[in-house]
Amino acid sequence: MGALHLSNVSKSFGKTEVIKGLDLTVQDGEFCVFVGPSGCGKSTLLRMIAGLEDLSGGDVALDGKIISNLPPAKREIAMVFQTYALYPHLSVRQNMGLALKQAGEPKAAIEAAVNRVAAMLELDPYLDRRPAELSGGQRQRVAIGRAIVRRPKLFLFDEPLSNLDAALRVATRIEIARLHRELGATMVYVTHDQVEAMTLADKIVVLRAGQVEQVGSPMELYNNPANTFVAGFIGSPQMNFLKASALGEHAATLGIRPEHLTLSSQNGDISAKVSHVEKLGGETLVYLRNAEQGVLTVRLFGEHDFAFGADLFVTLDQARAFRFDVDGNRLR
């Protein structure tokens, strides 16, 4: 069991309020991801749940029990950090079993727990090595294993993949998703990488300036954003935002994703010049400039060739366009 509930949680540093009366529920067994720009408060919020930051107001509850007044070690929470935080003088085996040793668990029970988790994470060959003898990906698996060994009610991840190279990020992301399925544990995960958010989350919480902008499944946020901030933050490449009045629309802004635009040399909704082309193999990103609308991004599947400065027409899939008012809120 590991249902998490935040009730009117706030945090101030002096006169600066960084978390503003936030309410949130994460269901038992759910994988919840916090995303948002730098400085939005996502890591601070995670540290408040863990007990590493004091609350200025509100309560944190786990399975209906208020834990805001408990020290971190008493909260039944395990946290995986960006920097691994392994003890360099201890072996992998000792690092993974340390919390159980400190809790006074019998030696045989510690050994069994460490062996079970090591097998799960394919760390068996490295149990007697020290962290300096491991790759970055192996160290992160040890950090994750140390958390699993404790059998917490709630797992917290603070940008755990940001120090890994691209290939290891993908492999470790898949590993975390597999662990979530096998453990059925509640996980709260902070990242600035929306690919991680979209591929891992059951539920994404989009934060801005210490407040929740929208909560929903990855596809809910992608296909049904509440405002221009969420629409622009979720999705890569970013959504195109156009001046709606120039297109005869009764709205302030029209948003449309790059894959919902098509190109033609004959005719279309907007004329533009090619300013840059990115050939990625499986897809091609074409950047165009229009005097009134600025830069537009078009995503085409497969390989395409366009000359720099070529005159093209862009056509919008009107059924997939979003309309927003002057305050950036979605017009339904």
Coordinates of C-alpha atoms in Angstrom, one line a residue:
M1 CA 0.0 0.0 0.0
G2 CA 1.3 3.4 -0.9
A3 CA -1.4 6.0 -1.7
L4 CA 0.0 9.5 -1.4
H5 CA -2.1 12.6 -0.6
L6 CA -0.8 16.2 -0.5
S7 CA -3.2 18.7 1.0
N8 CA -2.7 22.4 0.6
V9 CA 1.1 21.9 0.7
S10 CA 3.1 25.1 0.5
K11 CA 6.8 26.0 0.8
S12 CA 8.4 29.4 1.2
F13 CA 12.1 30.4 1.3
G14 CA 11.9 33.7 3.1
K15 CA 9.4 35.8 1.3
T16 CA 9.6 33.7 -1.9
E17 CA 6.8 31.2 -2.2
V18 CA 7.9 28.2 -4.3
I19 CA 5.0 25.8 -3.7
K20 CA 1.6 27.4 -3.5
G21 CA -1.1 25.6 -1.7
L22 CA -0.9 22.4 -3.8
D23 CA -3.3 19.5 -3.6
L24 CA -2.5 16.1 -5.3
T25 CA -3.4 12.5 -4.9
V26 CA -1.3 9.6 -6.2
Q27 CA -3.1 6.3 -6.1
D28 CA -1.6 3.1 -4.7
G29 CA 0.6 1.5 -7.4
E30 CA 0.5 4.5 -9.7
F31 CA 3.5 5.9 -11.6
C32 CA 3.3 9.7 -11.3
V33 CA 5.7 12.0 -13.0
F34 CA 6.3 15.7 -12.1
V35 CA 7.4 17.8 -15.1
G36 CA 7.9 21.5 -15.6
P37 CA 10.6 24.1 -16.5
S38 CA 13.6 24.7 -14.2
G39 CA 12.6 26.5 -11.1
C40 CA 8.9 25.3 -11.2
G41 CA 9.3 23.5 -7.8
K42 CA 9.2 19.9 -8.9
S43 CA 12.4 18.8 -7.0
T44 CA 11.4 20.9 -4.0
L45 CA 8.1 19.1 -3.9
L46 CA 9.7 15.7 -4.1
R47 CA 12.1 16.6 -1.2
M48 CA 9.1 17.8 0.9
I49 CA 7.4 14.4 0.4
A50 CA 10.6 12.7 1.4
G51 CA 11.0 14.9 4.5
L52 CA 14.3 16.5 3.3
E53 CA 12.5 19.9 3.2
D54 CA 10.1 21.2 5.9
L55 CA 6.6 22.2 4.8
S56 CA 5.6 25.8 5.3
G57 CA 2.0 24.7 5.4
G58 CA -0.3 21.8 4.6
D59 CA 0.1 18.0 5.1
V60 CA 1.6 15.0 3.4
A61 CA -0.2 11.7 4.0
L62 CA 0.8 8.1 3.1
D63 CA -2.0 5.5 3.2
G64 CA -4.1 8.0 5.2
K65 CA -1.5 8.6 7.8
I66 CA 0.0 12.1 8.2
I67 CA 3.8 11.8 7.8
S68 CA 4.7 15.5 7.6
N69 CA 5.9 15.5 11.2
L70 CA 8.0 12.3 10.8
P71 CA 11.8 12.3 10.0
P72 CA 12.7 10.9 6.6
A73 CA 13.8 7.5 8.0
K74 CA 10.3 6.9 9.5
R75 CA 8.3 7.7 6.4
E76 CA 8.5 4.3 4.7
I77 CA 9.8 6.1 1.6
A78 CA 12.9 5.3 -0.5
M79 CA 14.5 7.9 -2.7
V80 CA 16.8 7.5 -5.7
F81 CA 18.9 10.5 -6.5
Q82 CA 20.4 11.9 -9.7
T83 CA 24.0 11.5 -8.2
Y84 CA 23.7 7.8 -7.1
A85 CA 24.9 8.7 -3.5
L86 CA 26.7 5.4 -3.0
Y87 CA 29.3 4.9 -0.3
P88 CA 32.6 4.5 -2.2
H89 CA 34.3 2.4 0.5
L90 CA 31.5 -0.2 0.6
S91 CA 30.9 -3.0 -1.9
V92 CA 27.7 -3.2 -4.0
R93 CA 26.4 -5.8 -1.6
Q94 CA 27.1 -3.6 1.4
N95 CA 25.6 -0.5 -0.2
M96 CA 22.4 -2.3 -1.1
G97 CA 22.0 -3.9 2.4
L98 CA 23.1 -0.9 4.5
A99 CA 19.6 0.4 5.4
L100 CA 18.5 -3.1 6.5
K101 CA 21.7 -3.4 8.6
Q102 CA 21.0 -0.1 10.2
A103 CA 17.5 -1.2 11.0
G104 CA 18.8 -4.2 12.8
E105 CA 17.7 -6.9 10.4
P106 CA 19.3 -10.3 10.8
K107 CA 22.3 -11.0 8.6
A108 CA 20.6 -13.9 6.8
A109 CA 17.5 -11.8 5.9
I110 CA 19.7 -9.0 4.6
E111 CA 21.7 -11.4 2.4
A112 CA 18.5 -12.9 1.0
A113 CA 16.9 -9.6 0.3
V114 CA 20.1 -8.3 -1.5
N115 CA 20.5 -11.4 -3.5
R116 CA 16.8 -11.3 -4.6
V117 CA 17.0 -7.7 -5.8
A118 CA 20.5 -8.2 -7.4
A119 CA 19.0 -11.0 -9.5
M120 CA 16.1 -8.7 -10.5
L121 CA 18.5 -6.0 -11.6
E122 CA 21.1 -8.3 -13.1
L123 CA 23.7 -7.1 -10.6
D124 CA 24.8 -10.6 -9.4
P125 CA 28.3 -10.4 -11.0
Y126 CA 29.0 -7.0 -9.4
L127 CA 28.0 -7.6 -5.7
D128 CA 31.6 -7.7 -4.4
R129 CA 32.8 -4.7 -6.5
R130 CA 33.0 -1.1 -5.2
P131 CA 31.2 1.8 -7.0
A132 CA 34.4 3.0 -8.6
E133 CA 34.6 -0.3 -10.5
L134 CA 31.1 0.2 -12.1
S135 CA 29.8 2.1 -15.1
G136 CA 27.3 4.9 -14.6
G137 CA 24.4 2.7 -15.5
Q138 CA 25.5 0.0 -13.1
R139 CA 25.8 2.5 -10.3
Q140 CA 22.3 3.8 -10.9
R141 CA 21.0 0.2 -10.8
V142 CA 22.7 -0.2 -7.5
A143 CA 21.0 3.0 -6.2
I144 CA 17.6 1.7 -7.4
G145 CA 18.4 -1.7 -5.9
R146 CA 19.2 -0.1 -2.5
A147 CA 15.8 1.5 -2.6
I148 CA 14.0 -1.7 -3.5
V149 CA 15.7 -3.8 -0.8
R150 CA 14.0 -1.6 1.8
R151 CA 10.5 -2.5 0.6
P152 CA 9.1 1.0 1.0
K153 CA 5.5 2.1 0.5
L154 CA 6.6 4.8 -1.9
F155 CA 9.5 5.3 -4.3
L156 CA 10.8 8.8 -5.1
F157 CA 13.1 9.3 -8.2
D158 CA 14.8 12.7 -8.6
E159 CA 16.0 12.9 -12.3
P160 CA 17.7 9.5 -11.9
L161 CA 18.8 9.2 -15.6
S162 CA 20.2 12.7 -16.2
N163 CA 23.8 11.6 -15.7
L164 CA 23.6 8.7 -18.2
D165 CA 24.4 8.7 -21.9
A166 CA 21.6 8.4 -24.5
A167 CA 21.7 4.6 -24.9
L168 CA 21.9 4.0 -21.2
R169 CA 19.0 6.4 -20.5
V170 CA 16.8 4.3 -22.8
A171 CA 17.9 1.0 -21.3
T172 CA 17.5 2.2 -17.7
R173 CA 14.1 3.8 -18.5
I174 CA 12.9 0.4 -19.8
E175 CA 14.3 -1.2 -16.6
I176 CA 12.4 1.2 -14.4
A177 CA 9.2 0.6 -16.3
R178 CA 9.7 -3.2 -15.9
L179 CA 10.4 -2.8 -12.2
H180 CA 7.2 -0.8 -11.7
R181 CA 5.2 -3.6 -13.4
E182 CA 6.8 -6.3 -11.3
L183 CA 6.7 -4.5 -8.0
G184 CA 3.3 -2.8 -8.4
A185 CA 4.7 -0.1 -6.2
T186 CA 3.7 3.6 -6.0
M187 CA 6.4 5.7 -7.7
V188 CA 6.8 9.5 -8.0
Y189 CA 9.4 10.6 -10.5
V190 CA 10.8 14.0 -11.3
T191 CA 12.3 14.7 -14.7
H192 CA 12.8 17.6 -17.2
D193 CA 12.9 15.0 -20.0
Q194 CA 9.4 14.7 -21.5
V195 CA 10.2 11.4 -23.3
E196 CA 10.8 9.9 -19.9
A197 CA 7.5 11.4 -18.7
M198 CA 5.5 10.3 -21.7
T199 CA 6.9 6.7 -21.7
L200 CA 6.9 6.0 -17.9
A201 CA 3.9 7.8 -16.4
D202 CA 0.4 6.6 -15.6
K203 CA -0.2 10.2 -14.6
I204 CA 1.8 13.4 -15.4
V205 CA 1.6 16.5 -13.2
V206 CA 2.6 19.6 -15.1
L207 CA 4.0 22.3 -12.7
R208 CA 4.6 26.0 -13.3
A209 CA 5.8 28.5 -10.6
G210 CA 4.8 26.2 -7.8
Q211 CA 1.3 25.4 -9.0
V212 CA -0.3 22.6 -10.9
E213 CA -1.3 23.5 -14.5
Q214 CA -2.8 20.2 -15.4
V215 CA -2.9 16.5 -14.3
G216 CA -3.6 13.6 -16.6
S217 CA -2.3 10.6 -18.5
P218 CA 0.4 11.3 -21.1
M219 CA -2.0 11.0 -24.0
E220 CA -4.7 13.2 -22.3
L221 CA -2.2 16.0 -21.9
Y222 CA -0.9 15.6 -25.5
N223 CA -4.3 15.4 -27.1
N224 CA -6.3 17.6 -24.7
P225 CA -4.1 20.4 -23.2
A226 CA -5.8 22.9 -20.9
N227 CA -3.8 25.9 -22.0
T228 CA -0.9 27.1 -24.1
F229 CA 1.7 26.3 -21.4
V230 CA 0.8 22.6 -21.2
A231 CA 0.3 22.4 -25.0
G232 CA 3.8 23.9 -25.6
F233 CA 5.5 21.9 -22.8
I234 CA 4.2 18.5 -23.7
G235 CA 5.4 17.2 -27.1
S236 CA 8.7 17.4 -29.0
P237 CA 9.1 19.2 -31.3
Q238 CA 7.0 21.8 -29.6
M239 CA 3.5 22.7 -30.8
N240 CA 3.3 25.5 -33.4
F241 CA 1.4 28.6 -32.1
L242 CA -0.1 30.8 -34.8
K243 CA -1.9 34.2 -34.9
A244 CA -5.4 32.9 -35.3
S245 CA -6.9 36.2 -36.7
A246 CA -4.6 35.9 -39.7
L247 CA -6.2 32.5 -40.5
G248 CA -9.8 33.8 -40.1
E249 CA -10.2 32.1 -36.7
H250 CA -12.2 33.6 -33.8
A251 CA -9.5 33.0 -31.2
A252 CA -6.3 34.7 -30.0
T253 CA -4.0 31.7 -30.8
L254 CA -4.2 28.6 -32.8
G255 CA -2.0 25.7 -31.8
I256 CA -1.2 22.7 -34.0
R257 CA 1.4 20.0 -33.7
P258 CA 4.2 19.6 -36.3
E259 CA 2.8 16.2 -37.5
H260 CA -0.5 17.8 -38.3
L261 CA 0.9 20.1 -40.9
T262 CA 1.6 19.1 -44.5
L263 CA 3.7 20.7 -47.2
S264 CA 3.1 21.5 -50.9
S265 CA 4.8 23.5 -53.6
Q266 CA 1.3 24.3 -55.1
N267 CA -1.0 25.7 -52.5
G268 CA -2.0 25.8 -48.8
D269 CA -3.0 27.9 -45.8
I270 CA 0.3 29.6 -45.2
S271 CA 3.2 30.4 -47.6
A272 CA 6.7 30.1 -46.1
K273 CA 10.3 29.7 -46.9
V274 CA 12.5 26.7 -45.7
S275 CA 15.0 27.9 -43.1
H276 CA 16.4 24.6 -41.9
V277 CA 15.9 20.8 -42.4
E278 CA 16.8 18.1 -39.9
K279 CA 17.0 14.6 -41.4
L280 CA 16.7 12.1 -38.6
G281 CA 16.2 8.9 -40.7
G282 CA 12.8 7.8 -39.6
E283 CA 11.5 11.3 -39.8
T284 CA 12.3 14.8 -41.2
L285 CA 11.8 18.0 -39.4
V286 CA 11.3 21.0 -41.6
Y287 CA 11.6 24.6 -40.2
L288 CA 10.0 27.3 -42.2
R289 CA 9.6 31.1 -41.8
N290 CA 6.6 33.2 -42.5
A291 CA 6.7 37.0 -42.2
E292 CA 3.5 37.1 -40.1
Q293 CA 3.5 33.8 -38.3
G294 CA 7.3 33.5 -37.6
V295 CA 8.9 30.0 -37.5
L296 CA 6.8 26.9 -38.2
T297 CA 7.9 23.3 -37.6
V298 CA 6.6 20.5 -39.8
R299 CA 7.3 16.8 -39.0
L300 CA 7.3 14.4 -41.9
F301 CA 7.7 10.7 -41.6
G302 CA 10.5 9.2 -43.7
E303 CA 13.3 10.9 -45.6
H304 CA 12.6 14.2 -47.4
D305 CA 14.7 16.7 -49.2
F306 CA 14.0 20.5 -49.3
A307 CA 16.4 23.2 -50.4
F308 CA 17.2 26.1 -48.1
G309 CA 15.1 29.1 -49.0
A310 CA 12.6 27.1 -51.1
D311 CA 9.1 28.5 -51.3
L312 CA 6.4 26.1 -49.9
F313 CA 2.8 26.1 -48.7
V314 CA 1.8 24.8 -45.3
T315 CA -1.7 23.2 -44.8
L316 CA -3.2 22.7 -41.4
D317 CA -5.3 19.7 -40.4
Q318 CA -8.1 21.9 -38.9
A319 CA -9.6 18.9 -37.0
R320 CA -6.4 18.6 -35.0
A321 CA -5.9 22.3 -34.2
F322 CA -6.4 23.8 -30.8
R323 CA -7.8 27.3 -30.1
F324 CA -6.8 29.5 -27.2
D325 CA -8.1 32.8 -25.8
V326 CA -6.0 35.9 -25.0
D327 CA -5.0 34.4 -21.5
G328 CA -3.8 31.2 -23.1
N329 CA -6.8 29.1 -21.9
R330 CA -8.2 26.5 -24.2
L331 CA -11.4 27.4 -26.1
R332 CA -13.6 24.2 -26.2

